[in-house]
Coordinates of N, CA, C and O in Angstrom, one line a residue:
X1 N 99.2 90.4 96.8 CA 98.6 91.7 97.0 C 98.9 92.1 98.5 O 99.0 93.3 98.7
X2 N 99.1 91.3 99.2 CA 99.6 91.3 100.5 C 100.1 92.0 101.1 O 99.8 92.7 102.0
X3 N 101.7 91.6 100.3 CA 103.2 92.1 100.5 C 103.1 93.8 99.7 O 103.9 94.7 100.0
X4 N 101.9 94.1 98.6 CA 102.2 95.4 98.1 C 101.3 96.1 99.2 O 101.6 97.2 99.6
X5 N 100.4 95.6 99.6 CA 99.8 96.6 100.6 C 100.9 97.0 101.8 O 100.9 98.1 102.3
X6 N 101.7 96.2 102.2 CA 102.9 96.0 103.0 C 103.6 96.6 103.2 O 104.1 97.2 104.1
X7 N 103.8 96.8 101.5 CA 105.0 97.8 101.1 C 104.5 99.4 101.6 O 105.3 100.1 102.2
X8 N 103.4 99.7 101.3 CA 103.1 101.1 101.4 C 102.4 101.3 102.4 O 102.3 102.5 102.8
X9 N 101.8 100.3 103.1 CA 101.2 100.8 105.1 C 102.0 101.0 105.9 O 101.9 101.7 106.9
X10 N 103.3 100.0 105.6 CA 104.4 99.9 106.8 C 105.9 100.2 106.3 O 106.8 99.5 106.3
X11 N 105.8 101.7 105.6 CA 107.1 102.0 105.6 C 108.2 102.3 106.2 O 109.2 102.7 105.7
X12 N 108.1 101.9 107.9 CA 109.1 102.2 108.4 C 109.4 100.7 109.3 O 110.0 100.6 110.3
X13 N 108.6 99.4 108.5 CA 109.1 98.2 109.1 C 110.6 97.8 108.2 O 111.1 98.1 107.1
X14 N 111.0 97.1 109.3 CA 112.7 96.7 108.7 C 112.6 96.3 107.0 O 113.2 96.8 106.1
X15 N 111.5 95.1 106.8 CA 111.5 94.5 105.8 C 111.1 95.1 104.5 O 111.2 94.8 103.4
X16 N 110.5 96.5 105.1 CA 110.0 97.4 103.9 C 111.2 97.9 103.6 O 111.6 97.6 102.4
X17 N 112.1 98.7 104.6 CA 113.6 99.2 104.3 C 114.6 98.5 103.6 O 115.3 99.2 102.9
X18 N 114.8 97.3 103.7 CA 115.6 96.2 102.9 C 115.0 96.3 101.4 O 115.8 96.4 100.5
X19 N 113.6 96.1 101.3 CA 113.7 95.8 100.0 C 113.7 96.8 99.6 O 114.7 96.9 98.9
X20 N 112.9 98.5 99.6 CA 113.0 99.4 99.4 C 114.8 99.7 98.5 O 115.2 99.8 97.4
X21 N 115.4 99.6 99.7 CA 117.3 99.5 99.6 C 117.8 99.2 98.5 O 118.3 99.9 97.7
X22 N 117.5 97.4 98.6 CA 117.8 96.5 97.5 C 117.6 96.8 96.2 O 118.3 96.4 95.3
X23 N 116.4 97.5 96.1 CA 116.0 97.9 94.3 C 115.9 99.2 94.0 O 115.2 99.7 93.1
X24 N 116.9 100.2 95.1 CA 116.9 101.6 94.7 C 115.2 102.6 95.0 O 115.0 103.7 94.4
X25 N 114.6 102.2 95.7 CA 113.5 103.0 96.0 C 113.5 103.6 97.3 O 114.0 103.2 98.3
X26 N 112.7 105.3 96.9 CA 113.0 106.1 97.6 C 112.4 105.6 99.3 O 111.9 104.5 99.1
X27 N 112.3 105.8 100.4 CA 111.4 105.7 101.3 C 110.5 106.5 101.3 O 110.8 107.4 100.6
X28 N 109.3 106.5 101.9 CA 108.2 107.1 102.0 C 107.7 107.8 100.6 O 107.0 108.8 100.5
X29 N 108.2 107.0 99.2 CA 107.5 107.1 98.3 C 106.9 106.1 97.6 O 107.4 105.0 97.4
X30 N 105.6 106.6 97.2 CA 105.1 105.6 96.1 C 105.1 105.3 94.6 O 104.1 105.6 94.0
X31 N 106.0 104.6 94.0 CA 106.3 104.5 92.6 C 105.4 104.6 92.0 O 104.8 103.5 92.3
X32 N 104.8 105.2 91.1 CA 104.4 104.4 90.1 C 104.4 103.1 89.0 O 103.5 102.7 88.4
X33 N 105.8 102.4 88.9 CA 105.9 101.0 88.7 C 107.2 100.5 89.7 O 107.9 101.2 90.5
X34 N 107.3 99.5 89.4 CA 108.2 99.1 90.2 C 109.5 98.3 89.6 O 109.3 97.4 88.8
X35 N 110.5 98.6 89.8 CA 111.8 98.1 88.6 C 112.0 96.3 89.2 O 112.3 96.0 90.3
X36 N 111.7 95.6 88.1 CA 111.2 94.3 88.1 C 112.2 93.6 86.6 O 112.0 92.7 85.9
X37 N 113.2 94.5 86.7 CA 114.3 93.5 85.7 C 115.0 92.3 86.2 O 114.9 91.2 85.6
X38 N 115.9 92.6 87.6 CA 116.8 92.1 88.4 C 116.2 91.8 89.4 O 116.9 92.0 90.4
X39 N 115.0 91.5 89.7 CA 114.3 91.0 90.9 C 114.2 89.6 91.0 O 114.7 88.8 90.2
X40 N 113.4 89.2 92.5 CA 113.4 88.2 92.6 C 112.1 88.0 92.0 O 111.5 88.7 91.2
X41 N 111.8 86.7 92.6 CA 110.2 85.9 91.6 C 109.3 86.9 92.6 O 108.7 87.8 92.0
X42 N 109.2 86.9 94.2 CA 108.5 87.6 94.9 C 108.4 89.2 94.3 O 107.3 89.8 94.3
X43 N 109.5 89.7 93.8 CA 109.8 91.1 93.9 C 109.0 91.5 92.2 O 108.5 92.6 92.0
X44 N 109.0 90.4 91.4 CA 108.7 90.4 89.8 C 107.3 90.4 90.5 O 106.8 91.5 90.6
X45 N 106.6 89.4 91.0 CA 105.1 88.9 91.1 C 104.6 90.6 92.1 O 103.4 90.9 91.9
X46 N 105.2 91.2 92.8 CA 104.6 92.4 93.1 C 104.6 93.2 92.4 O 103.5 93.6 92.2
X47 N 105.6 93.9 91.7 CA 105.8 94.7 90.7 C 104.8 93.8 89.6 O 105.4 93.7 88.5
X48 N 104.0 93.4 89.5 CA 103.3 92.9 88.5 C 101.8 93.1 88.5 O 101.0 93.1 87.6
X49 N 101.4 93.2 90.0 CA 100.6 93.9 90.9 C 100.2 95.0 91.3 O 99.0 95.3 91.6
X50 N 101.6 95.8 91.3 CA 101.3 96.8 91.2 C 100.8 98.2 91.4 O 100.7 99.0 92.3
X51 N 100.5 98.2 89.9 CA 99.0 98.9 89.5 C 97.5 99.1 89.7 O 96.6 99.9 89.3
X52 N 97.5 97.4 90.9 CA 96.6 97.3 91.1 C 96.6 97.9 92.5 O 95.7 98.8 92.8
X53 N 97.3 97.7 93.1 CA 97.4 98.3 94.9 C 97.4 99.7 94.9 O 96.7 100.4 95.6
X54 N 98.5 100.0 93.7 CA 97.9 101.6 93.9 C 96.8 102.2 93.5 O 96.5 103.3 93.8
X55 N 96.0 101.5 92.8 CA 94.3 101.9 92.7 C 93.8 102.1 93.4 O 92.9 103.0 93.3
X56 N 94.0 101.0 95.1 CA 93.1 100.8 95.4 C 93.6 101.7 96.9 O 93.1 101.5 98.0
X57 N 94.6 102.5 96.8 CA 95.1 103.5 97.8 C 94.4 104.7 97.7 O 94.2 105.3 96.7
X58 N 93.8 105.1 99.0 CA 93.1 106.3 99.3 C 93.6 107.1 100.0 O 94.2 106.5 101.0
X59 N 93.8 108.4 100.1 CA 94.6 108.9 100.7 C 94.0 110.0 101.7 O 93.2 110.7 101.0
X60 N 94.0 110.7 103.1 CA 93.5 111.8 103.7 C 94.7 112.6 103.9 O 95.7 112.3 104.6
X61 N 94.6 113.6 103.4 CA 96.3 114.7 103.2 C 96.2 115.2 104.9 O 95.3 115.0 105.7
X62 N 97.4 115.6 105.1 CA 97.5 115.5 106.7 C 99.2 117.0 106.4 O 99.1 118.2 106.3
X63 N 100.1 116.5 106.4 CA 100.9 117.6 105.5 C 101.4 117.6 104.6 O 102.4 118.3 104.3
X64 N 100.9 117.0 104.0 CA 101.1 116.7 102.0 C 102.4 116.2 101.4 O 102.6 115.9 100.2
X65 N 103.3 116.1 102.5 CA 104.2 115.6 101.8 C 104.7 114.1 101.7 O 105.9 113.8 102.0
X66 N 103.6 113.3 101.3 CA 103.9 111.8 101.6 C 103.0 111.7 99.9 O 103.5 111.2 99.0
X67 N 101.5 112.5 99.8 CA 101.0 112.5 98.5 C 101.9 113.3 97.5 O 102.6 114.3 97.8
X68 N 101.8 112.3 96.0 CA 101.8 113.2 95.1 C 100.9 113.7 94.6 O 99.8 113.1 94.7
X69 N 100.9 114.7 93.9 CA 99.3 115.6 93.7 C 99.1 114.9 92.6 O 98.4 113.9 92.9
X70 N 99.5 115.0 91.3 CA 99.0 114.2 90.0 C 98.7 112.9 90.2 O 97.7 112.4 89.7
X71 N 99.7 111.9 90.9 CA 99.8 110.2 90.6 C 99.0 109.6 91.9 O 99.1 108.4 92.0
X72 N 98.4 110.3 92.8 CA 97.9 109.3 94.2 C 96.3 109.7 93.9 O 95.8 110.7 93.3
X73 N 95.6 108.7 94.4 CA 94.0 109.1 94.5 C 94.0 109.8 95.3 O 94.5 109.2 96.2
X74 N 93.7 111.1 95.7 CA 93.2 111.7 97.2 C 92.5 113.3 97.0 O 92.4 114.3 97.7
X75 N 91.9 113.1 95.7 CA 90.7 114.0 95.4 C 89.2 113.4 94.4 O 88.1 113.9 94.2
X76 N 90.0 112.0 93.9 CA 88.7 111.3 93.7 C 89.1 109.9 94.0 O 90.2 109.4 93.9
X77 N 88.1 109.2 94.3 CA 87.9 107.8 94.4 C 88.5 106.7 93.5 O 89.0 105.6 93.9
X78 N 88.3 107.0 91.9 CA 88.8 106.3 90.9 C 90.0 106.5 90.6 O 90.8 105.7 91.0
X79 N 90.3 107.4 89.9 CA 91.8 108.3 89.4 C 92.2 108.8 89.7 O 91.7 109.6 90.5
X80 N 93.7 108.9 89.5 CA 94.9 110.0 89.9 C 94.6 111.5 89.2 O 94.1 111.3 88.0
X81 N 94.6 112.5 89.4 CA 94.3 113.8 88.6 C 94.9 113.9 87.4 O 94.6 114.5 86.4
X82 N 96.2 112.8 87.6 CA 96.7 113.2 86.1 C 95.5 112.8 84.6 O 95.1 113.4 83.6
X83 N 95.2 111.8 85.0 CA 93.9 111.2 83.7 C 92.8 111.9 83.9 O 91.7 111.4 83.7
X84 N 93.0 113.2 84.3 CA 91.4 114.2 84.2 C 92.1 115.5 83.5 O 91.4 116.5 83.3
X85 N 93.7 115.6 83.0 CA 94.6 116.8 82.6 C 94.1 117.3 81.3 O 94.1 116.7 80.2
X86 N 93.6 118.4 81.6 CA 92.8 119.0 80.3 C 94.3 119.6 79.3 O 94.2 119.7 78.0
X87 N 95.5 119.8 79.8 CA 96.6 119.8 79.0 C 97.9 119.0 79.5 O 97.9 118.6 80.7
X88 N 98.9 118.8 78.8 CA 99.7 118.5 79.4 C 100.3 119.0 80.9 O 100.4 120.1 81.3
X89 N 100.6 118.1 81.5 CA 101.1 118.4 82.9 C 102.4 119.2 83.0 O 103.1 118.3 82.7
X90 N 103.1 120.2 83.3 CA 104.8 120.3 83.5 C 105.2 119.4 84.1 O 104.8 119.0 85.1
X91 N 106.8 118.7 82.9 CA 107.3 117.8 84.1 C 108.1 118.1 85.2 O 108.8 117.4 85.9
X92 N 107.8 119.4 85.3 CA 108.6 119.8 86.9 C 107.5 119.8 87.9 O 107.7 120.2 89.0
X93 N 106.1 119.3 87.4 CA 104.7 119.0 88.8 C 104.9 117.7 88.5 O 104.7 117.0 89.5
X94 N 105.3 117.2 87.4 CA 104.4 115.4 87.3 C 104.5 114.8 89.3 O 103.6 114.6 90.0
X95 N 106.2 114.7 89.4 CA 106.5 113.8 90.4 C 106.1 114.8 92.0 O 106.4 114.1 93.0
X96 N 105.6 115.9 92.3 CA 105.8 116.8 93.1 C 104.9 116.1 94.4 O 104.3 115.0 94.4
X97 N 104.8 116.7 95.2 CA 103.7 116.3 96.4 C 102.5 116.8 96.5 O 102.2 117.3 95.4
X98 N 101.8 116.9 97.3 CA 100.6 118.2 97.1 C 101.1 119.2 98.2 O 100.8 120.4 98.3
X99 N 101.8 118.8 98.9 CA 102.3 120.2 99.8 C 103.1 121.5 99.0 O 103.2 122.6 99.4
X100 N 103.6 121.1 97.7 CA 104.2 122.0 96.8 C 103.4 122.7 96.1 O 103.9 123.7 95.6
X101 N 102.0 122.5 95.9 CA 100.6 123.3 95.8 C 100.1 124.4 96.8 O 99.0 125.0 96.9
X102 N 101.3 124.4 97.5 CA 100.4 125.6 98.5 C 101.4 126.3 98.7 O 102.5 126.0 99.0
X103 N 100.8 128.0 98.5 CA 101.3 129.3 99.2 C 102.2 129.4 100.4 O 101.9 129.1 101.6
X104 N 103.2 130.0 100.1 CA 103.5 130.9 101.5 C 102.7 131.1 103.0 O 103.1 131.2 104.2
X105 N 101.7 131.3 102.5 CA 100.0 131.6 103.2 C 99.2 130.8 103.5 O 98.2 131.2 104.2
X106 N 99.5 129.2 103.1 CA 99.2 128.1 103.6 C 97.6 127.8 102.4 O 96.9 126.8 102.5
X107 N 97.3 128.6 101.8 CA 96.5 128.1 101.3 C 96.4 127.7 99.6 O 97.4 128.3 99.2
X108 N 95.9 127.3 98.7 CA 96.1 126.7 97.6 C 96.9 127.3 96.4 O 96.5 128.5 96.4
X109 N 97.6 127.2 95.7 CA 98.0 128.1 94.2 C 97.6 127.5 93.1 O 98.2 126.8 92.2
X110 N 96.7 128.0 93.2 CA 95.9 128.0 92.1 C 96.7 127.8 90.4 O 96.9 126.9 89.6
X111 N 97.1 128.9 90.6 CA 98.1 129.0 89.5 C 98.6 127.9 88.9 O 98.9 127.9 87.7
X112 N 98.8 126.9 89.7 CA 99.9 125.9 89.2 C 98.8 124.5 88.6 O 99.3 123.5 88.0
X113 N 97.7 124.7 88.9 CA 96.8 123.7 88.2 C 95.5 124.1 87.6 O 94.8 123.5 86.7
X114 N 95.2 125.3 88.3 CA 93.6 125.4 88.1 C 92.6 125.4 86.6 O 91.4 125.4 86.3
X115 N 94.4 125.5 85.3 CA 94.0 126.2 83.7 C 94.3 124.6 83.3 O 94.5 124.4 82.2
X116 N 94.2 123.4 84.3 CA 95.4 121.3 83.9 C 93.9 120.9 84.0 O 93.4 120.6 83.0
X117 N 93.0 120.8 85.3 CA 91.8 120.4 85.3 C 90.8 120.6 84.7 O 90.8 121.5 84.0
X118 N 89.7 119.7 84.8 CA 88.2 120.5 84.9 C 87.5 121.1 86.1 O 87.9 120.6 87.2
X119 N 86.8 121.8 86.2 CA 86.0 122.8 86.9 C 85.3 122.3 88.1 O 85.1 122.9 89.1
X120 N 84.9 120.8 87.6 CA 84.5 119.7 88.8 C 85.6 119.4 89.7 O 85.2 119.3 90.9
X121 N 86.6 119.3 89.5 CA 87.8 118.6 90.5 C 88.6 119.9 90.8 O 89.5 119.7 91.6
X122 N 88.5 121.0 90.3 CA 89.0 122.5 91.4 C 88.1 122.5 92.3 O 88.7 122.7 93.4
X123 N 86.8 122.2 92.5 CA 86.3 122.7 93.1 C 86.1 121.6 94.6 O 85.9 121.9 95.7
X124 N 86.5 120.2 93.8 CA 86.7 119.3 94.8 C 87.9 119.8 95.4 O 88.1 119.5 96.6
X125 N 88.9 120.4 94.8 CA 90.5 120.6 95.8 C 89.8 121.5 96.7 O 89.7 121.2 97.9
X126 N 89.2 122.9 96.2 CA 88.6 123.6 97.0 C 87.9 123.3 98.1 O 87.8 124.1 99.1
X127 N 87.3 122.3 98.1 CA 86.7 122.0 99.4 C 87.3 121.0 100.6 O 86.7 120.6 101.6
X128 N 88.8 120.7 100.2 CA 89.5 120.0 100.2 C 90.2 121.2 101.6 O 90.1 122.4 101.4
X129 N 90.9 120.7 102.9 CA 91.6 122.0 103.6 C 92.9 121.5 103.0 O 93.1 120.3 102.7
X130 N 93.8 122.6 102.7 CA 95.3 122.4 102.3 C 96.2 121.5 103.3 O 95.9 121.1 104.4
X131 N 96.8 121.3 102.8 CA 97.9 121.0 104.0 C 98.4 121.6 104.4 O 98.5 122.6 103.8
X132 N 99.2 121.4 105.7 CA 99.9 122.3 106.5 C 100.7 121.7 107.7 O 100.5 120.8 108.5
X133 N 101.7 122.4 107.5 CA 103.4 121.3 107.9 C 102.9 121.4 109.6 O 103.5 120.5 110.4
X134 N 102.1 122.1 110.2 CA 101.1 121.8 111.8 C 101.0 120.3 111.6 O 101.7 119.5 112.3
X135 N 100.0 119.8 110.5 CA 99.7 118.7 110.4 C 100.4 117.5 110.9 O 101.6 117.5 111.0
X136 N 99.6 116.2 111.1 CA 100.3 115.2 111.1 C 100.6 114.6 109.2 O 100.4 115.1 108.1
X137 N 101.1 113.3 109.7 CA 101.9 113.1 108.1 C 100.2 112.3 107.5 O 99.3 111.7 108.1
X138 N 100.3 112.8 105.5 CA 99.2 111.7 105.4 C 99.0 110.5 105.4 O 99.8 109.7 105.1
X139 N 97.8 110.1 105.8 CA 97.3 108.7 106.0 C 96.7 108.1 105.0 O 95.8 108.8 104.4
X140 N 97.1 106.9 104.5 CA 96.2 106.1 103.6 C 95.3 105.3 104.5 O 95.3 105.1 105.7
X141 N 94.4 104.8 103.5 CA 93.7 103.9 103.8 C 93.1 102.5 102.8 O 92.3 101.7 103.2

């Protein structure tokens, strides 16, 4: 559990960049699984893990472009938004950030989620401030 918290607090340590490298993952993103065919025993035993580390990832948006809006927790405590999708999601949002949720104008578009959710968690983004590239980058916790 260690090494996966590792992977995603210290993305810009050497050893994150090597492995990152080694198995084709992006930097400064967070997979949702991890490709665990051609791995080592360490690399199989994380990728096995997981699902569990990214659970337990919290996120405070700062300029959104480190969260993904559907797959990261950082509007509720338990779940990613995608498992609250009142319809299918487009797969041109699945993989997106939440900085791609916002206007010209810096503040929310509606449009692109507000008919996916329920009424409880708009109103949590709503109370939510957008991001904004001013910002610093987001922080987990």
């Amino acid at each position: 559990m260690k090494i996966g918290w590792g992977l995603t607090a210290s993305p810009n340590s050497l050893w994150v960049k090597v492995l990152l490298s080694k198995y084709g993952l992006a930097p400064n993103a967070l997979p949702s699984t991890l490709p665990t065919k051609y791995g080592s025993y360490m690399w199989k035993a994380v990728g096995g893990i997981w699902p569990e580390v990214l659970k337990g990832i919290k996120w405070d948006i700062g300029n959104g472009n480190r969260v993904r809006f559907w797959w990261d927790n950082w509007v509720t405590e338990e779940y990613p938004l995608y498992t609250f999708a009142l319809q299918p999601i487009p797969l041109e949002q699945l993989e997106e950030c939440v900085a791609t949720f916002i206007t010209v104008e810096g503040i929310w578009n509606w449009r692109l989620f507000e008919n996916l959710l329920p009424h409880h968690l708009i109103l949590k983004i709503a109370a939510t401030k957008p991001p904004s590239v001013n910002d610093e980058d987001d922080h987990m916790y």
